[in-house]
XYZ file of C-alpha atoms in Angstrom:
441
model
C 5.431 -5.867 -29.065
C 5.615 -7.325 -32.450
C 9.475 -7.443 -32.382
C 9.600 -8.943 -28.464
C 7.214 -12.291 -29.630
C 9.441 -12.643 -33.249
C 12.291 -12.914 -30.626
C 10.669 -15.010 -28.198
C 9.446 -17.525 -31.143
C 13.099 -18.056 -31.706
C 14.166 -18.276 -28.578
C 13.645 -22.453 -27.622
C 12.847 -22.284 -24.220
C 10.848 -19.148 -24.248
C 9.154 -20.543 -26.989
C 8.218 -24.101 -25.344
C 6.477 -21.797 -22.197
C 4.662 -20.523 -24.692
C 3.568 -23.673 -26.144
C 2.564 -24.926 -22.970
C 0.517 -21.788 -22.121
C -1.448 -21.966 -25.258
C -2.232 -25.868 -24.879
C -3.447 -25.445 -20.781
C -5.487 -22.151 -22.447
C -6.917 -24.477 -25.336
C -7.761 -27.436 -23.270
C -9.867 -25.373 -20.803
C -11.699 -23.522 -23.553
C -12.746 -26.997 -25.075
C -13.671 -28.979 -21.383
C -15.749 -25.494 -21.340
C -17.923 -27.115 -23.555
C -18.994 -30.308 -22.092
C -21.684 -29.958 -19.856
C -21.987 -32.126 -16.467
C -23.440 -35.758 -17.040
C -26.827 -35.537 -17.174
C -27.476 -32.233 -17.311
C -29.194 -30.284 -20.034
C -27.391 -27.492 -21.094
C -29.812 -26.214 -23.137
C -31.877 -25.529 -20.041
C -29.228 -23.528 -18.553
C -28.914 -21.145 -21.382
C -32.723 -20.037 -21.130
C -32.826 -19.907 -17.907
C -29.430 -17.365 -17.800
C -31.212 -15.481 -20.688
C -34.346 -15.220 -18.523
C -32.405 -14.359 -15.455
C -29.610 -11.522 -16.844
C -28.294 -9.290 -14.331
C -24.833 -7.764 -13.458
C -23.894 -10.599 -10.995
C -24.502 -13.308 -13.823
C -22.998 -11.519 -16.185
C -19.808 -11.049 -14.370
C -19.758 -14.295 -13.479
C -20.816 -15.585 -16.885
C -17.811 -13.203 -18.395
C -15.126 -14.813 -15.789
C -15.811 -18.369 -16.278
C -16.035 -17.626 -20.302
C -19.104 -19.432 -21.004
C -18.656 -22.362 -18.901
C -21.318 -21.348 -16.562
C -23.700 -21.213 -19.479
C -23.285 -24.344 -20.453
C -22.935 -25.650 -17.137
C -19.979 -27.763 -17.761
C -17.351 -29.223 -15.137
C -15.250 -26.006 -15.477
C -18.475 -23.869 -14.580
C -17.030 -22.332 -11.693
C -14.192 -21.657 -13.370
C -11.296 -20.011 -11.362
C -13.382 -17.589 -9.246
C -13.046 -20.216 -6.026
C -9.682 -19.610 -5.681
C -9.892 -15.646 -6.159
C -12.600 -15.453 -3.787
C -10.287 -17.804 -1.182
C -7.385 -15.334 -1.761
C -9.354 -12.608 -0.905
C -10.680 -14.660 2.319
C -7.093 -15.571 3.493
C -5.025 -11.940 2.506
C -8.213 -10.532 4.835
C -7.904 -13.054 7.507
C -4.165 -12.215 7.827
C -5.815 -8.812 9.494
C -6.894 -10.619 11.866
C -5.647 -13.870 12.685
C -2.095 -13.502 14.132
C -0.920 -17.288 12.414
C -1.724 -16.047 9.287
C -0.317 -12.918 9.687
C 3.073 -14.358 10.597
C 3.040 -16.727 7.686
C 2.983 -13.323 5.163
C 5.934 -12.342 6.677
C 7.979 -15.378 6.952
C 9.196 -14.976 2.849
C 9.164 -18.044 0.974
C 8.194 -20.480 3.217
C 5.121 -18.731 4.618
C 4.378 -17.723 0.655
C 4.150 -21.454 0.061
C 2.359 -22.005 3.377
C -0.555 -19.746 2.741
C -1.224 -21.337 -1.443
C -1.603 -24.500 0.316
C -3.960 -23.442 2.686
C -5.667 -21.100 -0.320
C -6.019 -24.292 -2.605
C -7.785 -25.639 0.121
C -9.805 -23.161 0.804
C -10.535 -22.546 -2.770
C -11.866 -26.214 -2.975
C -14.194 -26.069 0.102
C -15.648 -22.778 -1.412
C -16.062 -24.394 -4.919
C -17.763 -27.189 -3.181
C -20.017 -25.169 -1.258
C -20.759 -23.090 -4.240
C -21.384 -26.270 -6.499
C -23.343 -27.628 -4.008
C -25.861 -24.594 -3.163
C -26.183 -24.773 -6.727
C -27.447 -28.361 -7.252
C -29.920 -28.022 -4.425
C -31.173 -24.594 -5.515
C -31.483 -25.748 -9.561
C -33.124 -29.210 -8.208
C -36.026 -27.040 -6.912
C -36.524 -25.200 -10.043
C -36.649 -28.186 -12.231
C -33.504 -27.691 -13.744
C -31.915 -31.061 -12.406
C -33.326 -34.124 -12.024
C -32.006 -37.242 -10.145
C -33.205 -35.772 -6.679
C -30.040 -36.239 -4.345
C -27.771 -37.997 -6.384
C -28.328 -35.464 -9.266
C -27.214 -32.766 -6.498
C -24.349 -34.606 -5.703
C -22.905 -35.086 -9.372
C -23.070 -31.649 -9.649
C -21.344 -30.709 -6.698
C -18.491 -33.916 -7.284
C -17.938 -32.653 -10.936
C -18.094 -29.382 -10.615
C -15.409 -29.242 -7.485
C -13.359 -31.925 -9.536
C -13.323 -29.297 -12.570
C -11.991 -26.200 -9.958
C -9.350 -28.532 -8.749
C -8.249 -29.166 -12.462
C -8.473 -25.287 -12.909
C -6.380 -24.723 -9.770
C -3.412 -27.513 -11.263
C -3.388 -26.220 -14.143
C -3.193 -22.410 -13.096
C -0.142 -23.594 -10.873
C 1.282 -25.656 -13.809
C 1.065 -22.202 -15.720
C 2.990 -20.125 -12.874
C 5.923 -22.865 -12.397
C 6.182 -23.876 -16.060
C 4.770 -21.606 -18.422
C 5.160 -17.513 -18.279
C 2.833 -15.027 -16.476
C 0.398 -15.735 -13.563
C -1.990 -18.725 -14.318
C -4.765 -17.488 -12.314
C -4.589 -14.227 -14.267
C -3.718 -15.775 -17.554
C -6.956 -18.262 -17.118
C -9.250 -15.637 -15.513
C -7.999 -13.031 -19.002
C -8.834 -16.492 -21.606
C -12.071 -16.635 -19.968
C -12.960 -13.119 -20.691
C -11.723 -12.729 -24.077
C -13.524 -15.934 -25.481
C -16.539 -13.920 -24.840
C -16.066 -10.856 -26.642
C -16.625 -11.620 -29.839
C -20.256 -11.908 -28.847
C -20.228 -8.839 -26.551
C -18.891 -6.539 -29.025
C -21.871 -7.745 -31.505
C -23.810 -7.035 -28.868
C -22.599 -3.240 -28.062
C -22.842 -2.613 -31.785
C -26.686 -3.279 -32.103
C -27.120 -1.640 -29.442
C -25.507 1.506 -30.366
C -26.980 1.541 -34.029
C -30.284 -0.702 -33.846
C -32.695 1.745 -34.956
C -30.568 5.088 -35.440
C -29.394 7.626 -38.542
C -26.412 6.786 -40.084
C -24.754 9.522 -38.601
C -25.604 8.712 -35.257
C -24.464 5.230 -35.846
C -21.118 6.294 -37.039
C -20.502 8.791 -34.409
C -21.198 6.374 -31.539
C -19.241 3.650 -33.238
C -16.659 6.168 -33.236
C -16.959 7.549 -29.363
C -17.210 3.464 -28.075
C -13.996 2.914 -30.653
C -12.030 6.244 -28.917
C -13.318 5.385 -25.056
C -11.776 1.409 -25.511
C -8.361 3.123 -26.833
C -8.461 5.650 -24.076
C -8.608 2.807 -21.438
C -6.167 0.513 -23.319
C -4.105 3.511 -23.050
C -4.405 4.236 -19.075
C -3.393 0.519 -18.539
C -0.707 0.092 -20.230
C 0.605 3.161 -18.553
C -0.440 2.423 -14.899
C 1.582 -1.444 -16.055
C 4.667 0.440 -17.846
C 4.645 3.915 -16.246
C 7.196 4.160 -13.391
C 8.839 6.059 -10.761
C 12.676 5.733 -10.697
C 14.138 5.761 -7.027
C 17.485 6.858 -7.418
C 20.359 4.996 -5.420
C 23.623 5.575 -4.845
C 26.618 2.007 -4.744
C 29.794 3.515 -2.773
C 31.197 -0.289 -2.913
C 32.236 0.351 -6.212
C 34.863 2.775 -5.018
C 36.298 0.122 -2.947
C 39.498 -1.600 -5.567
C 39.302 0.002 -8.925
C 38.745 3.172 -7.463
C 36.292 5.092 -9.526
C 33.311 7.163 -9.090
C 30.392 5.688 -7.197
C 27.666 4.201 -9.600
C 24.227 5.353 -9.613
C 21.230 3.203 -10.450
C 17.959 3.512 -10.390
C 15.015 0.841 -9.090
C 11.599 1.414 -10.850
C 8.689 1.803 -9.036
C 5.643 1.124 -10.712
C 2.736 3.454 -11.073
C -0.061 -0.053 -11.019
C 1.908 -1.679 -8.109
C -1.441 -3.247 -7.335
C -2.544 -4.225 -11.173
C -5.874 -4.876 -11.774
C -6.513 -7.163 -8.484
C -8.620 -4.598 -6.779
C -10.894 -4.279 -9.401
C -11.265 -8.258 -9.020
C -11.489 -8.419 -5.666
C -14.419 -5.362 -5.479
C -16.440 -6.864 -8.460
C -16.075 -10.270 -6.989
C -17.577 -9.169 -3.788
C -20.404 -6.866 -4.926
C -21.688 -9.525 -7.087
C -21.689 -12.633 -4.875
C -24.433 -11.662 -2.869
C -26.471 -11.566 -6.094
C -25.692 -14.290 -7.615
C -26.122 -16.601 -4.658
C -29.412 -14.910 -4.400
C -30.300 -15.819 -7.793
C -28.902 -19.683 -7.890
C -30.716 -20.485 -4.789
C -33.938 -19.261 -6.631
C -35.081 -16.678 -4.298
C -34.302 -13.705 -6.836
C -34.120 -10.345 -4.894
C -36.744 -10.937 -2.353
C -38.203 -8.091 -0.547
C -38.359 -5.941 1.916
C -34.757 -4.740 2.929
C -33.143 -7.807 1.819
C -34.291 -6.314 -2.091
C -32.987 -2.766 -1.490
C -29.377 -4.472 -0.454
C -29.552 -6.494 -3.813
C -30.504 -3.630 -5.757
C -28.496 -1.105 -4.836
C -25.319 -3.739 -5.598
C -26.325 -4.072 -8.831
C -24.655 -1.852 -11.277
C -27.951 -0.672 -13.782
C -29.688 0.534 -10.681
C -26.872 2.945 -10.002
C -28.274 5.495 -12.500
C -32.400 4.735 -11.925
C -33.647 8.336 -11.419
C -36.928 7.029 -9.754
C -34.589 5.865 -6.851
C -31.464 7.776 -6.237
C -30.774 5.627 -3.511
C -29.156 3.395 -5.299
C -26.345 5.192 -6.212
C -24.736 3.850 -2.360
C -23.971 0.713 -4.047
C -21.633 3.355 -6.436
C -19.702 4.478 -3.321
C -19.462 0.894 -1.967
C -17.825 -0.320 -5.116
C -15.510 2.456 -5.137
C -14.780 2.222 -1.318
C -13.665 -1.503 -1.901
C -11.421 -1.202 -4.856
C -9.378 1.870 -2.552
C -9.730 -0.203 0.232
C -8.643 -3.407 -1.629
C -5.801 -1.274 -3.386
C -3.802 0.049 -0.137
C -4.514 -3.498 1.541
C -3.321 -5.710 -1.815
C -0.232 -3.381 -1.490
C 0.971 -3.707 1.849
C 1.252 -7.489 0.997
C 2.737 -7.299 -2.524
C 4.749 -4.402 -1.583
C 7.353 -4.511 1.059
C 9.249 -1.351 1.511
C 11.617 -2.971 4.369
C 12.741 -5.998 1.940
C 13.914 -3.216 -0.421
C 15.645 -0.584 1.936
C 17.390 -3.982 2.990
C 18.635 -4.990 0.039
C 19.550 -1.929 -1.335
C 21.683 -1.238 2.550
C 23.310 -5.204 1.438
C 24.395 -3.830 -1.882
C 26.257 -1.062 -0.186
C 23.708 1.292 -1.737
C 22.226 4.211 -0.083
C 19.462 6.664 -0.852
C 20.718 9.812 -1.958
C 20.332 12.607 1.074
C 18.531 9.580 3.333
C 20.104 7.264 6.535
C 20.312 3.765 5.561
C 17.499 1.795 7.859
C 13.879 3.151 8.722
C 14.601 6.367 7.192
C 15.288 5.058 3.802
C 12.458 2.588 4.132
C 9.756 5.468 5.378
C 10.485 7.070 1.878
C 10.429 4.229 -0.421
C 6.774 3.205 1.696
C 6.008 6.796 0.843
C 6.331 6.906 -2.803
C 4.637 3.880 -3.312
C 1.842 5.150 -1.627
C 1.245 8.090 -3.810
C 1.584 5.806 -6.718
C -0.750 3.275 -5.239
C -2.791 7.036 -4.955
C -2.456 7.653 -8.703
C -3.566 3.729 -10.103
C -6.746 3.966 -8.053
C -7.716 6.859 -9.658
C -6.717 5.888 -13.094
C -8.331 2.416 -12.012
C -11.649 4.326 -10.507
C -11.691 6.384 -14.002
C -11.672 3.523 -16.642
C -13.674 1.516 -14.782
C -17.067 4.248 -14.169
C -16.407 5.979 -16.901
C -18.066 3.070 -19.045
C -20.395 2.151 -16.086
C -21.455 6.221 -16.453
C -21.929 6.791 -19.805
C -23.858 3.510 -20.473
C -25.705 4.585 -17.280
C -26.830 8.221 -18.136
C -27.764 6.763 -22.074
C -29.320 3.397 -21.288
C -26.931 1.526 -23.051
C -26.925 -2.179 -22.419
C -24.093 -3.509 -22.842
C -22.171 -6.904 -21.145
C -18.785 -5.174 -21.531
C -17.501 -3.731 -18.763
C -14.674 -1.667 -17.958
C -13.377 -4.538 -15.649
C -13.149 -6.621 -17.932
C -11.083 -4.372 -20.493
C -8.734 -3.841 -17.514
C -8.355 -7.449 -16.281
C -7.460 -8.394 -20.223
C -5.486 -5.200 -20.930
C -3.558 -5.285 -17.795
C -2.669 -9.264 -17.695
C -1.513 -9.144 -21.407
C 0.437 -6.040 -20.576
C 2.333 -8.054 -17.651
C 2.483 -11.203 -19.952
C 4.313 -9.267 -22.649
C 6.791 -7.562 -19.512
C 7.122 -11.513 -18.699
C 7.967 -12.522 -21.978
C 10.418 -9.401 -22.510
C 12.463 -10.108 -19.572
C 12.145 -13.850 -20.505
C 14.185 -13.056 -23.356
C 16.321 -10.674 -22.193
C 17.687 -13.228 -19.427
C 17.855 -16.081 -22.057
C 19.834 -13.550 -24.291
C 21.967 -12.576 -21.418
C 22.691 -16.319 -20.595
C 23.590 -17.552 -24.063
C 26.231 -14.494 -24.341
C 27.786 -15.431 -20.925
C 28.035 -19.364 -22.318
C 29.713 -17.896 -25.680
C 32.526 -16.232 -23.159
C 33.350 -19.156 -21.395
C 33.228 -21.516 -24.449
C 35.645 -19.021 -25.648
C 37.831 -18.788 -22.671
């Protein structure tokens, strides 16, 4: 790792995406901090410590502190993941959408238009239940017009967040949505890690402290450990080029294409946690808290430090709904990421062939087959680091604000940043040694 950023510092234009990366991340992380005119921020922070559950911190953890402070960027990026979620769904069911997922890179294009937009409605709707719901707690003043500077600047702020995400993809390295969701996170460990650390020796022997120091220290490393492999870990299909037989009139070549184990990467995990805790937080904005009556149950059982409450063992459904959507979310995220026809195409155009397979359906049925059983494999490594942390703090009564979903959203996006950067540097390498040949020639 060390070696592939020494070589992508000296590489110019590698080294100017990088630049540009670290100046979008830096400029967010300071607008963070500016609150929206006339509002107290101050306010906002009491009222979040007051209010703490898994929905807020979730949300609190994605938008890296902006929602604390209530600034323009409060909402951070999570309009636009919730409207990709809403349109890759839709495309079930709505035949024009549908059509546009297949149509390659037009329809790609197509459907982040119509996501942006989406994305922007949501953030204003969002913004806007906001302002009316904090107006009635006293939180904002200015009756109307206070709502609607907080649902103007805060809709202003996700439309900055969604140019600047794009101007990461097109100009910069890595996803921006990713790369801005994983800044937002890690600006906010430092604090959660303080946190985890009283909590695990506030009040204990020495030897218990250094023991579950020790156990947190090993269970992080384990995880770090099962993402990088689910990013790096692959299957290699095997093909066969009889082209190359054609003129020269040697052996055919054999190659390999690499199938990844994480074809999905950590978006299930986003899209489950995303869903489970919008119900509660709009429940909590709005000021109506979790209610009663059946509308209470539903809130409780979503939320995650219920899961474990031995005076009602009901809860534990909400366990089996989370895990239902992130294998649910997994198979669906790869039928649209993963197209097993585009590849037994392009491998039949190459004059390549499966070894023992027909060229067409046949070759196509396999390749759908195998990434299947590695889409199998991530969800359980996905399913494992992310309860294993929910379990164990769980069963001890550990409070703690990090959650395996968070570790796996940072680990896995800097894992696909550094494969970004590597093959960044590779084709620049590649480049300059075919330019040294034909200056030579």
């Amino acid at each position: 790792m060390i070696q592939t950023i020494k070589q992508a510092l000296k590489t110019r234009e590698v080294r100017r995406k990088l630049e540009l990366m670290i100046l979008i991340v830096f400029l967010v992380r300071v607008c963070a901090m500016f609150p929206v005119p006339g509002v107290d921020a101050s306010v906002f922070k009491r009222w979040i410590s007051s209010n703490a559950n898994d929905a807020l911190n979730l949300f609190s953890a994605f938008t890296g502190g902006s929602f604390e402070n209530f600034s323009i960027f409060a909402l951070g990026i999570t309009p636009l993941i919730t409207a990709q979620i809403i349109v890759q769904l839709l495309g079930v069911v709505l035949p024009p959408i549908n059509r546009l997922q297949k149509q390659g890179e037009h329809g790609q294009k197509v459907l982040k238009m119509v996501t942006k937009m989406a994305a922007l409605v949501l953030a204003f709707i969002q913004s806007l239940c906001m302002g009316i719901g904090f107006q009635k707690s006293g939180m904002i003043t200015g009756g109307i017009f206070g709502i609607a500077m907080v649902a103007i600047f805060m809709t202003a702020g996700t439309a900055v967040m969604i140019w600047l995400s794009t101007v990461l993809t097109d100009k910069a390295i890595g996803e921006g949505t990713s790369i801005l969701l994983m800044a937002n996170i890690v600006s906010g460990f430092p604090k959660q890690f303080q946190s985890l650390i009283v909590n695990l020796t506030n009040g204990k022997e020495l030897w218990v402290q250094a023991v579950s120091l020790a156990l947190a220290a090993f269970l992080i490393i384990a995880i770090m450990v099962i993402i990088i492999y689910m990013s790096e870990g692959y299957h290699p299909l095997q093909v066969q080029y009889s082209q190359k037989m054609s003129q020269s009139g040697e052996d055919a070549q054999t190659g390999q294409i690499p199938v990844r184990v994480g074809i999905v990467s950590v978006m299930p995990i986003i899209f489950a946690s995303t869903l489970l805790s919008l119900p509660q937080l709009l429940a909590t904005i709005i000021g109506k808290g979790y209610g009663s009556g059946y509308s209470k149950i539903f809130l409780e059982i979503l939320s995650q430090k219920n899961w474990f409450d031995k005076e009602h063992p009901e809860y534990a459904f909400g366990m089996l709904i989370y895990l239902g959507l992130i294998v649910f979310f997994a198979f669906f995220y790869l039928t649209i990421t993963f197209n097993a026809a585009e590849i037994s195409d392009n491998i039949r155009r190459a004059g390549g062939f499966v070894p023992g397979l027909h060229a067409g359906e046949e070759t196509e049925l396999y390749i759908q087959s195998i990434s299947r059983r590695l889409t199998s494999i991530g969800v359980v490594l996905l399913i494992l680091v992310t309860m294993v942390p929910i379990i164990i703090c769980g069963a001890l009564d550990i409070n703690s604000s990090i959650s395996g979903t968070s570790l796996i959203i940072v680990i896995g996006v800097a894992t696909d940043l550094m494969q970004q950067i590597k093959l960044e540097v590779a084709g620049r390498s590649y480049t300059g040694i075919l330019c040294r040949k034909e200056g030579g020639k």
